[in-house]
Amino acid sequence: MYELVKGANVGLAALSESVDSVMVSLDWTSPSGEGDADVSVLLLDVNGKVRSDADFYFYNNPVAADGSVQLLGKTPTGSGSKDRISFDLTVVPGDIDRIVVAASRYDGAHFGELGDLRLTLADGSGENLLRFAIDDADSVSAFIFGELYRRGGEWKIRAVGQGYDVGLAGLATDFGVDIDDDAAVEAVVVDDAAEEALDGSADDERPEAAVPAPRRPDVDVDTEPRKATARPRTAKKKVTLPKVVKKSLAENESWREARLFPVSALKSDRDRETRATSVLLSVMAQIPEFGRRLTAAFGAPAGRMETFAEVTLPHGETPRRPDGVIRVERAGKLWTALVETKTNGNALRAEQVQAYMDIAARRGYEAVITLSNDVALEGSPLVEVRIDGRRKHKVALWHLSWAEVAHQARMLIRHEGVGNMAHAWLLQELLCYLQHENSGCHGFQNMGAAWVPVRNGIDAETLCQGDPRALDVVESWERLIRQVCLGLGGELGQRVLPVQRAKRGTDPGARRSLLADQLCLEGRLQAELRIEGTPGVLALTADLRTGRLRTSIEIPAPELGYPLSWAKRLIRRLAEAPADLHIETLVQGEAGGPRGTLERLRPEPGDMLPKNGTQITGFRLSLFKSMGSGRGNAESGFITSVDAAVHRFYATVIAHLDGPSRRTPSPERTTTG
């Protein structure tokens, strides 16, 4: 991989033949696992200014209308995050001279608190081409990582590494963006519109009342509407469909509502695969926001999408029939991906995927996308394929889980919005289909053949370090946690990411081997989940020796006030929490302070205070429940019990706690939803 140093530049054509579309990733780590930053992109003309505020891309303006820029969001990497941006350089307007890639922090945080800052650039096939490591960010709240620019008809990239003390507002203003600091007013207006949509009072006059209207002009709450403005706004979109189900008109519970995608006729795995592929691909083609969201991370441009099912392609003496084909047209060019689908827990077959990779390479297609209930892990591909290095054309292999498809559909129809009511309804029908027990699209649902032998070995204390079955269980556990994050994040409309406290650069396989050895010694599986807007990390422990699940969160002590006031306020916040919630006071320099159940502490909050006056650093809240033993996803199974424990702990405990200081909409803050 090409290494750039600060101030250096290189032409993209010198790095790869596939640079019409590129992916830029910004990475960082945080010692506490809490550090975060927001990515932004500015398109500049020859004068170094944006042509209009529409050339400023951030969370509320994540995709360019021409598809030249797409902000794809964050993914967890070790103890940090990777934020990805897709660029289609073939459609960048001719009067754009430079593309600036920056990030900003908020609430007084600065980049000097983050570690391992770097920019990575990958080509259209997903292969990493270059990296720019940054070690001198210092105390700045906004930072330009790099820029793409034109020289002599070709695109080049420069490692910039420049910080701004005045934050994102100062950076954006320098490039000609007119930041509006009255965004809080619009947030009120959008909230009012959402409430009106939810209570259905305007259904007769506004057929699409449940769907957010296009960006509204500035409105003064106490006066007449002001003139519309195109200045960037930071208020988020609201829900598109009410979460409350309307009262049914059915005569009794045996009546089933008619659905666009029926599942009653599905009798075999082949039927399920065929139906699921056709249903998904047709919805992707009809709803641009949904199709783009599922394919942008794979290097697809933002253009006109068409999808096909059961396409026959020549392959030696035996033609092949991939489950589907996706084609996207942009500026007269085609991006094509073959799709191979599995449902009902069936595994992908290596020889089948290999054949599709060979066909795609010969025909000049860009990607092969596999889709199944399984969840891909970093550094651990689901299917091993051979890549012929003699071929100039490279084909990328990507994987989607059905759980991720359902998550993206839920995020759009419940939290972020789609273009119109028909699209929202169509996504709802897709979601109903995926969640039906007969569809076979249920996500990760089996801990694997190693689960029972490992559990028995831990009970009998006969499981030895280095046992490959323990590694299989650790990988299944990681897949389960990723799926739990998708489910909870889709319900809340917030980022829920697994926290992996590993040193940057640690090999994922080595990390999992270490966890497998710990499982053999301690008999416990552990994970941490970071939920956006909550005061701490949700810790989850599955103790295979005792058969119990523990969910917990540590919240820091307030900076102001008196300890007794803290204790009383916490008890009031937990008024609706389960009586058996365990509360432990964390104190400075000791293993732990007073502890007890919520039921015992409610009448006497003062019992939470240490008797010797030791300084309180925080509180740990924990719930315990029995875990399922089966390896599948039945009601009595381990997978169901883990998912239920996390959802219960969030709903009954975390949801009632104070989150971190709220991110107020202002010129200093541009959030990434």
XYZ file of C-alpha atoms in Angstrom:
673
model
C 0.000 0.000 0.000
C 1.266 3.467 -0.929
C 2.146 5.588 2.117
C 1.576 9.348 1.870
C 3.242 11.887 4.139
C 1.893 15.308 5.009
C 1.953 17.621 1.988
C 2.689 14.832 -0.504
C 0.474 13.948 -3.458
C 0.066 11.184 -6.013
C -2.016 10.600 -9.137
C -4.805 8.049 -8.741
C -4.152 6.520 -12.162
C -0.659 5.554 -10.984
C -2.168 3.446 -8.197
C -4.916 1.513 -9.995
C -6.766 1.120 -13.260
C -10.112 1.265 -11.430
C -10.277 4.803 -10.037
C -13.384 6.187 -11.704
C -15.024 5.508 -8.342
C -13.036 5.579 -5.107
C -13.760 5.107 -1.425
C -12.104 7.382 1.157
C -12.108 6.182 4.773
C -11.248 8.249 7.844
C -10.182 6.212 10.879
C -9.462 6.991 14.524
C -9.309 5.249 17.883
C -10.208 6.389 21.368
C -8.638 5.026 24.572
C -12.053 5.122 26.252
C -13.941 3.850 23.192
C -16.110 6.971 23.358
C -14.314 9.336 20.987
C -16.257 10.297 17.888
C -16.082 12.781 15.029
C -18.255 13.828 12.109
C -17.161 13.702 8.480
C -17.877 16.489 5.989
C -17.002 17.079 2.327
C -16.743 20.354 0.408
C -16.649 20.739 -3.380
C -14.600 23.799 -4.354
C -14.179 25.749 -7.580
C -10.918 27.251 -8.914
C -11.289 30.100 -6.413
C -11.243 27.691 -3.491
C -14.910 28.328 -2.620
C -18.118 26.293 -2.779
C -20.393 27.257 -5.670
C -23.328 27.235 -3.233
C -24.152 25.773 0.159
C -25.340 22.625 -1.663
C -21.647 21.754 -2.201
C -21.301 21.152 1.562
C -22.058 17.485 2.457
C -22.712 16.304 6.005
C -25.218 14.095 7.858
C -28.298 16.039 6.746
C -27.016 16.349 3.178
C -25.208 13.024 2.728
C -25.647 12.375 -1.003
C -25.056 14.580 -4.036
C -27.921 14.671 -6.509
C -25.551 13.578 -9.289
C -24.110 10.760 -7.178
C -20.613 12.259 -7.063
C -20.522 12.184 -3.230
C -22.093 9.681 -0.826
C -21.456 9.700 2.921
C -21.835 6.067 3.980
C -21.550 6.359 7.765
C -19.477 4.690 10.458
C -18.438 1.123 11.122
C -16.597 -0.067 14.266
C -12.917 -0.995 14.018
C -11.256 -2.209 17.191
C -11.516 0.595 19.741
C -12.430 3.219 17.159
C -14.470 3.989 14.067
C -14.128 4.087 10.300
C -16.185 6.689 8.448
C -16.492 6.053 4.703
C -17.178 8.347 1.760
C -17.806 7.177 -1.806
C -16.794 9.395 -4.735
C -17.849 8.883 -8.352
C -15.198 11.015 -10.046
C -16.701 10.530 -13.505
C -19.698 12.748 -12.673
C -18.036 15.459 -10.592
C -19.017 18.736 -12.317
C -16.345 20.198 -14.586
C -16.186 23.466 -12.631
C -15.167 21.649 -9.452
C -11.416 21.914 -8.934
C -10.955 20.383 -5.477
C -12.795 18.067 -3.071
C -11.909 18.647 0.575
C -12.390 15.777 3.058
C -12.618 16.945 6.677
C -13.965 15.942 10.080
C -14.989 17.819 13.219
C -15.504 17.176 16.917
C -17.979 18.778 19.286
C -18.742 19.672 22.916
C -15.186 20.961 23.470
C -13.495 17.749 22.285
C -10.430 17.906 20.043
C -8.530 15.568 17.727
C -5.508 15.392 20.004
C -7.609 13.128 22.253
C -7.946 10.546 19.464
C -5.288 8.115 18.340
C -4.263 6.459 15.094
C -5.839 9.072 12.833
C -5.498 8.109 9.200
C -6.972 8.479 5.754
C -7.250 5.438 3.492
C -8.207 5.393 -0.186
C -9.567 2.312 -1.976
C -10.402 1.804 -5.646
C -13.702 0.695 -7.159
C -13.036 -2.964 -6.371
C -12.490 -2.253 -2.676
C -8.694 -2.719 -2.718
C -6.839 -0.273 -0.449
C -4.416 1.832 -2.491
C -2.871 4.360 -0.122
C -2.786 5.503 3.481
C -1.993 8.792 5.210
C -1.222 8.422 8.929
C -1.571 11.533 11.118
C 0.237 12.005 14.436
C 0.150 15.796 14.948
C -3.544 16.689 15.180
C -3.108 18.558 18.508
C -5.907 20.541 20.158
C -8.073 21.373 17.158
C -11.793 20.724 16.804
C -11.861 20.519 12.995
C -9.350 18.834 10.735
C -8.774 18.525 6.988
C -7.468 15.037 6.289
C -6.886 15.366 2.562
C -8.186 16.574 -0.772
C -8.831 15.196 -4.242
C -7.983 17.632 -7.037
C -7.656 17.815 -10.823
C -4.363 18.326 -12.616
C -3.889 17.916 -16.356
C -7.154 16.041 -16.807
C -6.467 13.468 -14.087
C -7.393 13.201 -10.430
C -4.761 13.326 -7.716
C -4.886 13.130 -3.929
C -2.954 15.297 -1.464
C -2.318 14.575 2.221
C -3.238 17.872 3.926
C -3.348 17.326 7.701
C -4.453 20.875 8.610
C -6.396 21.700 11.782
C -8.820 24.501 12.684
C -9.122 25.863 16.232
C -12.453 27.530 15.430
C -14.233 24.288 14.645
C -16.335 23.224 11.711
C -18.075 26.595 11.417
C -14.752 28.347 10.880
C -13.568 25.744 8.384
C -16.822 25.840 6.382
C -16.968 29.642 6.437
C -13.439 29.857 5.042
C -14.652 27.896 2.030
C -17.703 30.100 1.482
C -20.441 28.097 3.257
C -23.173 30.186 4.870
C -23.878 28.353 8.154
C -27.296 29.041 9.682
C -27.338 29.181 13.482
C -31.159 29.160 13.727
C -31.534 25.414 13.163
C -33.217 24.880 16.512
C -36.278 26.740 15.186
C -36.658 24.294 12.335
C -36.328 21.365 14.710
C -39.424 22.631 16.511
C -41.322 22.950 13.223
C -40.391 19.424 12.107
C -41.354 18.019 15.513
C -44.788 19.662 15.257
C -45.274 18.205 11.777
C -44.283 14.759 13.006
C -46.752 14.925 15.887
C -49.514 15.933 13.476
C -48.622 12.986 11.252
C -48.636 10.552 14.171
C -52.052 11.548 15.504
C -53.506 11.333 11.973
C -55.464 14.572 12.357
C -54.514 15.817 8.891
C -55.085 12.611 6.939
C -58.056 13.979 4.984
C -56.321 17.113 3.789
C -52.783 15.788 3.454
C -52.606 12.222 2.047
C -48.891 12.029 2.781
C -49.004 13.524 6.250
C -47.022 10.657 7.698
C -44.087 11.306 5.385
C -41.671 14.205 5.985
C -42.119 16.972 3.436
C -39.101 18.375 1.612
C -36.839 20.656 3.610
C -38.987 23.509 4.897
C -37.971 27.158 4.883
C -37.065 29.035 8.043
C -40.102 29.644 10.216
C -40.407 32.096 13.059
C -42.458 30.375 15.755
C -44.347 33.544 16.715
C -44.730 35.254 13.330
C -45.332 34.616 9.637
C -42.975 32.312 7.700
C -39.804 33.972 6.542
C -38.254 33.738 3.120
C -36.846 30.314 2.241
C -33.122 29.779 2.629
C -30.758 27.200 1.182
C -28.347 27.382 4.078
C -27.246 24.058 5.622
C -29.446 22.806 8.455
C -28.656 20.353 11.223
C -32.175 19.259 12.230
C -32.798 15.562 11.628
C -35.628 14.069 9.611
C -38.420 12.479 11.592
C -40.310 9.227 11.192
C -42.134 8.408 8.012
C -44.644 5.917 9.393
C -46.282 5.912 12.831
C -44.891 3.312 15.201
C -48.334 2.762 16.712
C -50.316 0.169 14.761
C -53.812 1.272 13.795
C -56.720 -0.650 15.288
C -57.603 -3.594 13.069
C -61.009 -3.892 11.391
C -60.841 -7.695 11.433
C -63.743 -9.568 13.056
C -61.398 -11.827 15.015
C -57.717 -12.659 15.469
C -57.793 -15.475 12.919
C -58.074 -12.965 10.057
C -54.725 -12.191 8.447
C -54.070 -8.927 6.650
C -53.399 -9.260 2.924
C -49.757 -8.677 2.054
C -48.019 -7.629 -1.133
C -45.397 -10.375 -0.657
C -47.159 -13.555 0.561
C -45.221 -16.375 2.185
C -47.902 -19.044 2.502
C -46.826 -20.860 -0.695
C -43.171 -21.229 0.304
C -42.519 -24.938 0.810
C -38.821 -25.450 0.010
C -35.496 -23.686 0.444
C -35.358 -23.064 -3.296
C -38.751 -21.365 -3.179
C -37.598 -19.187 -0.294
C -34.370 -18.161 -2.029
C -36.120 -17.330 -5.298
C -38.912 -15.348 -3.640
C -36.610 -13.477 -1.241
C -34.228 -12.462 -4.037
C -36.995 -11.215 -6.299
C -38.762 -9.324 -3.498
C -35.602 -7.585 -2.310
C -34.251 -6.675 -5.747
C -37.581 -5.285 -6.933
C -37.894 -3.031 -3.868
C -34.297 -1.845 -4.295
C -35.011 -0.806 -7.882
C -38.218 1.043 -6.960
C -36.947 2.952 -3.903
C -33.746 4.873 -4.742
C -32.865 5.628 -1.115
C -33.027 1.956 -0.184
C -31.207 0.594 -3.225
C -28.459 3.179 -2.883
C -28.018 2.472 0.814
C -27.475 -1.246 0.229
C -25.066 -0.838 -2.709
C -23.126 2.377 -2.059
C -20.730 0.654 0.341
C -19.910 -1.802 -2.447
C -18.724 0.937 -4.800
C -21.948 1.332 -6.791
C -22.612 4.839 -8.140
C -25.811 6.756 -7.439
C -27.714 6.310 -10.674
C -30.629 4.561 -12.356
C -30.864 1.047 -10.941
C -32.381 -2.009 -12.601
C -32.476 -5.456 -11.045
C -32.975 -8.922 -12.563
C -33.674 -12.384 -11.145
C -32.653 -15.841 -12.378
C -30.359 -14.615 -15.159
C -28.612 -17.285 -17.251
C -24.924 -16.648 -17.989
C -22.511 -18.844 -20.009
C -19.843 -20.716 -18.033
C -18.046 -23.431 -19.956
C -20.340 -26.290 -20.908
C -22.716 -25.613 -18.025
C -24.433 -22.198 -17.949
C -24.803 -20.630 -14.522
C -27.870 -18.924 -13.100
C -27.049 -16.462 -10.332
C -29.987 -15.592 -8.123
C -29.906 -11.992 -9.290
C -28.131 -9.167 -11.088
C -27.956 -5.490 -10.117
C -27.094 -2.870 -12.743
C -26.634 0.833 -12.084
C -26.248 3.338 -14.912
C -24.460 6.639 -14.368
C -23.264 8.954 -17.131
C -23.566 6.202 -19.748
C -21.483 3.721 -17.731
C -22.761 0.517 -16.154
C -21.905 -0.917 -12.755
C -22.908 -4.579 -12.493
C -23.016 -7.034 -9.597
C -24.061 -10.681 -9.476
C -26.120 -11.730 -6.458
C -26.031 -15.134 -4.738
C -28.708 -15.656 -2.075
C -29.176 -18.172 0.738
C -32.046 -18.367 3.225
C -33.128 -20.488 6.195
C -29.596 -20.780 7.573
C -28.166 -22.481 4.475
C -24.462 -21.858 3.973
C -22.871 -20.302 0.905
C -21.023 -22.795 -1.296
C -17.450 -21.855 -2.148
C -17.472 -23.466 -5.606
C -20.655 -21.621 -6.553
C -19.323 -18.224 -5.463
C -16.016 -18.948 -7.200
C -17.837 -19.604 -10.472
C -19.663 -16.279 -10.194
C -16.380 -14.480 -9.461
C -14.878 -16.001 -12.628
C -17.919 -15.060 -14.721
C -17.875 -11.506 -13.378
C -14.171 -11.138 -14.170
C -14.585 -12.368 -17.743
C -17.597 -10.171 -18.424
C -16.137 -7.040 -16.824
C -18.602 -6.892 -13.921
C -17.593 -5.003 -10.805
C -18.781 -7.179 -7.916
C -20.336 -10.357 -6.576
C -22.677 -9.853 -3.604
C -23.542 -12.765 -1.344
C -26.634 -12.574 0.863
C -27.456 -14.964 3.687
C -28.470 -15.213 7.336
C -24.816 -15.267 8.355
C -22.861 -12.184 9.401
C -19.430 -11.478 7.938
C -16.626 -10.682 10.357
C -13.588 -8.499 9.817
C -10.689 -10.589 8.547
C -12.801 -13.754 8.383
C -14.506 -14.150 4.984
C -17.510 -16.440 4.789
C -16.277 -17.924 1.520
C -12.684 -18.352 0.382
C -12.191 -17.592 -3.314
C -9.168 -17.538 -5.588
C -8.238 -14.309 -7.336
C -6.421 -14.653 -10.663
C -3.707 -12.009 -10.434
C -3.108 -12.167 -14.203
C -6.453 -10.546 -14.923
C -6.409 -6.766 -15.127
C -10.084 -6.496 -14.239
C -10.667 -6.965 -10.524
C -13.950 -8.170 -9.032
C -14.912 -7.307 -5.456
C -16.638 -9.882 -3.228
C -19.083 -8.391 -0.712
C -21.505 -9.861 1.808
C -24.856 -8.719 3.203
C -26.821 -10.350 6.001
C -30.603 -10.398 5.977
C -30.442 -8.705 9.373
C -28.650 -5.739 7.821
C -31.228 -5.515 5.030
C -34.037 -5.395 7.616
C -32.089 -2.832 9.663
C -31.685 -0.466 6.720
C -35.374 -0.763 5.809
C -36.406 -0.037 9.391
C -34.079 2.965 9.650
C -35.590 4.518 6.534
C -39.287 4.008 7.259
C -39.122 4.719 11.000
C -36.416 7.303 11.473
C -34.843 8.868 8.406
C -37.512 9.116 5.741
C -38.074 8.170 2.118
C -39.433 10.065 -0.846
C -43.170 9.431 -0.560
C -45.878 7.441 1.183
C -45.921 4.694 -1.449
C -42.218 4.048 -0.894
C -42.715 3.944 2.870
C -45.541 1.422 2.483
C -43.487 -0.709 0.080
C -40.602 -0.838 2.558
C -43.048 -1.780 5.300
C -44.287 -4.688 3.183
C -40.698 -5.816 2.600
C -40.024 -5.673 6.334
C -43.145 -7.715 7.102
C -42.001 -10.314 4.589
C -38.460 -10.547 6.008
C -39.776 -10.900 9.565
C -42.281 -13.649 8.735
C -41.258 -17.007 10.186
C -41.666 -18.729 6.818
C -39.501 -16.336 4.763
C -36.187 -17.859 5.908
C -34.650 -14.359 6.171
C -34.152 -14.250 9.922
C -30.515 -13.295 10.224
C -27.953 -15.160 12.322
C -29.821 -17.977 14.080
C -27.439 -20.769 15.044
C -24.417 -20.786 17.376
C -22.987 -23.716 15.416
C -22.053 -27.333 16.018
C -19.335 -26.370 18.521
C -21.755 -24.704 20.951
C -22.932 -27.786 22.891
C -19.475 -29.487 23.149
C -17.886 -26.224 24.349
C -20.628 -25.619 26.911
C -20.320 -29.199 28.178
C -16.529 -28.909 28.254
C -16.752 -25.780 30.405
C -19.168 -27.492 32.802
C -16.844 -30.498 33.113
C -13.693 -28.288 33.161
C -12.213 -30.340 30.317
C -12.001 -27.629 27.664
C -8.354 -26.864 26.881
C -6.812 -23.721 25.444
C -6.238 -23.997 21.723
C -9.370 -26.065 21.152
C -10.644 -24.929 17.706
C -14.237 -25.378 18.864
C -13.801 -22.511 21.331
C -12.723 -20.254 18.452
C -15.875 -21.260 16.530
C -18.011 -20.214 19.501
C -16.196 -16.869 19.822
C -16.822 -16.127 16.138
C -20.507 -17.047 16.514
C -20.726 -14.810 19.593
C -19.282 -11.873 17.646
C -21.793 -12.441 14.836
C -24.624 -12.534 17.353
C -23.520 -9.267 18.979
C -23.341 -7.505 15.609
C -26.870 -8.660 14.839
C -28.144 -7.508 18.252
C -26.653 -4.075 17.501
C -28.503 -3.935 14.182
C -31.814 -4.861 15.779
C -31.576 -2.385 18.650
C -30.234 0.382 16.406
C -33.136 -0.079 13.997
C -35.659 0.256 16.817
C -34.040 3.350 18.313
C -32.920 5.097 15.136
C -29.481 5.515 16.670
C -26.051 4.054 16.075
C -25.449 0.938 18.165
C -21.960 -0.429 17.630
C -19.938 -3.222 19.236
C -16.887 -1.969 21.117
C -13.712 -3.970 20.553
C -10.989 -2.828 22.900
C -8.041 -3.977 20.848
C -4.933 -2.136 19.819
C -5.077 -0.606 16.345
C -3.572 -2.958 13.813
C -4.239 -6.086 15.865
C -5.010 -9.025 13.602
C -8.702 -9.960 14.019
C -7.831 -13.647 13.975
C -5.261 -13.217 16.747
C -7.752 -11.204 18.803
C -10.384 -13.931 18.495
C -7.848 -16.620 19.416
C -7.062 -14.721 22.608
C -10.763 -14.464 23.433
C -11.140 -18.201 22.776
C -8.350 -18.937 25.291
C -10.087 -16.691 27.836
C -13.331 -18.583 27.236
C -11.561 -21.873 28.012
C -10.079 -20.457 31.242
C -12.970 -18.382 32.576
C -16.028 -19.882 30.895
C -17.382 -16.463 29.942
C -18.257 -14.643 26.718
C -18.111 -10.858 26.971
C -19.101 -7.935 24.757
C -19.653 -4.187 24.953
C -22.179 -2.104 23.019
C -22.042 1.645 22.557
C -25.496 3.188 22.098
C -25.496 6.736 20.786
C -26.865 9.247 23.285
C -26.403 7.084 26.396
C -24.081 7.869 29.319
C -21.948 4.739 29.114
C -21.219 1.393 27.488
C -23.639 -1.512 27.822
C -21.578 -4.491 28.976
C -22.852 -8.018 28.377
C -21.455 -11.190 29.944
C -22.638 -14.732 29.264
C -21.321 -17.012 32.044
C -21.464 -20.544 30.659
C -20.561 -22.020 34.067
C -23.508 -20.525 35.931
C -25.879 -20.241 32.958
C -26.546 -16.558 33.651
C -26.488 -13.411 31.531
C -25.398 -10.118 33.033
C -26.186 -6.760 31.413
C -24.679 -3.687 33.037
C -23.686 -0.075 32.536
C -21.284 2.180 34.415
C -22.343 5.819 34.639
C -19.969 8.531 35.877
C -20.749 10.598 38.943
C -22.002 14.135 38.211
C -19.426 16.911 38.358
C -21.626 19.153 40.500
C -23.829 18.613 43.544
C -23.660 16.406 46.625
C -23.382 12.605 46.743
C -26.703 12.172 48.541
C -28.415 14.268 45.850
C -26.820 12.066 43.180
C -28.129 8.931 44.885
C -31.666 10.290 45.283
C -31.812 11.517 41.718
C -30.609 8.154 40.372
C -33.271 6.306 42.363
C -35.947 8.655 41.007
C -34.725 8.058 37.462
C -35.045 4.309 38.009
C -38.614 4.453 39.289
C -39.802 2.102 36.524
C -36.754 -0.189 36.600
C -37.018 -3.811 37.807
C -36.865 -4.226 41.588
C -34.008 -6.744 41.264
C -31.722 -4.231 39.520
C -28.334 -4.309 41.244
C -26.729 -0.930 42.019
C -23.073 -0.701 42.977
C -21.324 2.521 43.983
C -17.903 2.910 42.381
C -15.327 4.625 44.573
C -11.837 5.946 44.051
C -8.948 3.570 44.654
C -11.046 0.616 45.849
C -12.547 -2.469 44.274
C -16.075 -1.300 44.966
C -18.361 0.552 47.304
C -21.786 -0.163 48.765
C -24.164 -2.263 46.701
C -27.708 -3.514 46.856
C -30.883 -4.090 44.881
C -33.098 -1.231 43.785
C -35.908 -2.609 45.939
C -33.762 -2.308 49.074
C -32.259 1.065 48.199
C -35.478 2.856 47.212
C -36.499 3.787 50.783
C -32.907 4.595 51.807
C -30.839 6.103 48.946
C -28.242 7.144 51.501
C -27.186 3.504 51.816
C -25.485 3.943 48.436
C -22.896 6.289 49.984
C -19.596 4.927 51.363
C -19.402 5.269 55.157
C -15.786 6.514 55.155
C -16.493 9.433 52.809
C -14.431 7.989 49.936
C -14.870 9.895 46.676
C -17.570 8.406 44.437
C -16.538 8.017 40.790
C -19.742 6.516 39.432
C -22.384 3.806 39.683
C -22.715 0.375 38.086
C -26.226 -0.870 37.277
C -26.700 -4.580 36.525
C -29.445 -7.048 35.695
C -29.098 -10.838 35.803
C -31.194 -13.458 34.024
C -30.955 -17.092 33.061
C -29.628 -17.737 29.580
C -30.984 -20.200 27.072
C -28.969 -23.321 26.438
C -29.974 -24.306 22.891
C -27.763 -23.277 20.004
C -30.660 -22.123 17.791
C -33.013 -19.161 17.938
C -35.976 -20.873 19.580
C -37.589 -19.103 22.525
C -35.547 -21.208 24.924
C -32.344 -20.797 22.922
C -29.210 -18.836 23.752
C -29.574 -16.378 20.840
C -33.093 -15.334 21.850
C -32.120 -14.926 25.503
C -29.174 -12.647 24.652
C -31.275 -10.455 22.378
C -34.054 -10.246 24.979
C -31.595 -9.367 27.769
C -30.099 -6.458 25.831
C -33.481 -5.048 24.771
C -34.897 -5.395 28.293
C -31.919 -3.678 29.901
C -32.115 -0.777 27.491
C -35.889 -0.337 27.829
C -36.086 -0.655 31.612
C -32.788 0.918 32.698
C -30.725 2.824 30.136
C -33.669 4.632 28.523
C -34.361 6.373 31.853
C -30.823 7.621 32.431
C -29.395 10.985 31.510
C -27.328 10.813 28.335
C -24.113 12.759 27.768
C -24.362 16.470 27.168
C -26.814 16.954 24.319
C -25.471 17.906 20.900
C -27.256 21.158 20.268
C -27.698 22.274 16.641
C -25.297 25.132 16.105
C -22.604 26.342 13.705
C -20.061 24.413 15.777
C -21.844 21.107 15.303
C -22.859 19.124 12.246
C -24.000 15.662 13.295
C -23.832 12.380 11.440
C -27.115 10.672 12.239
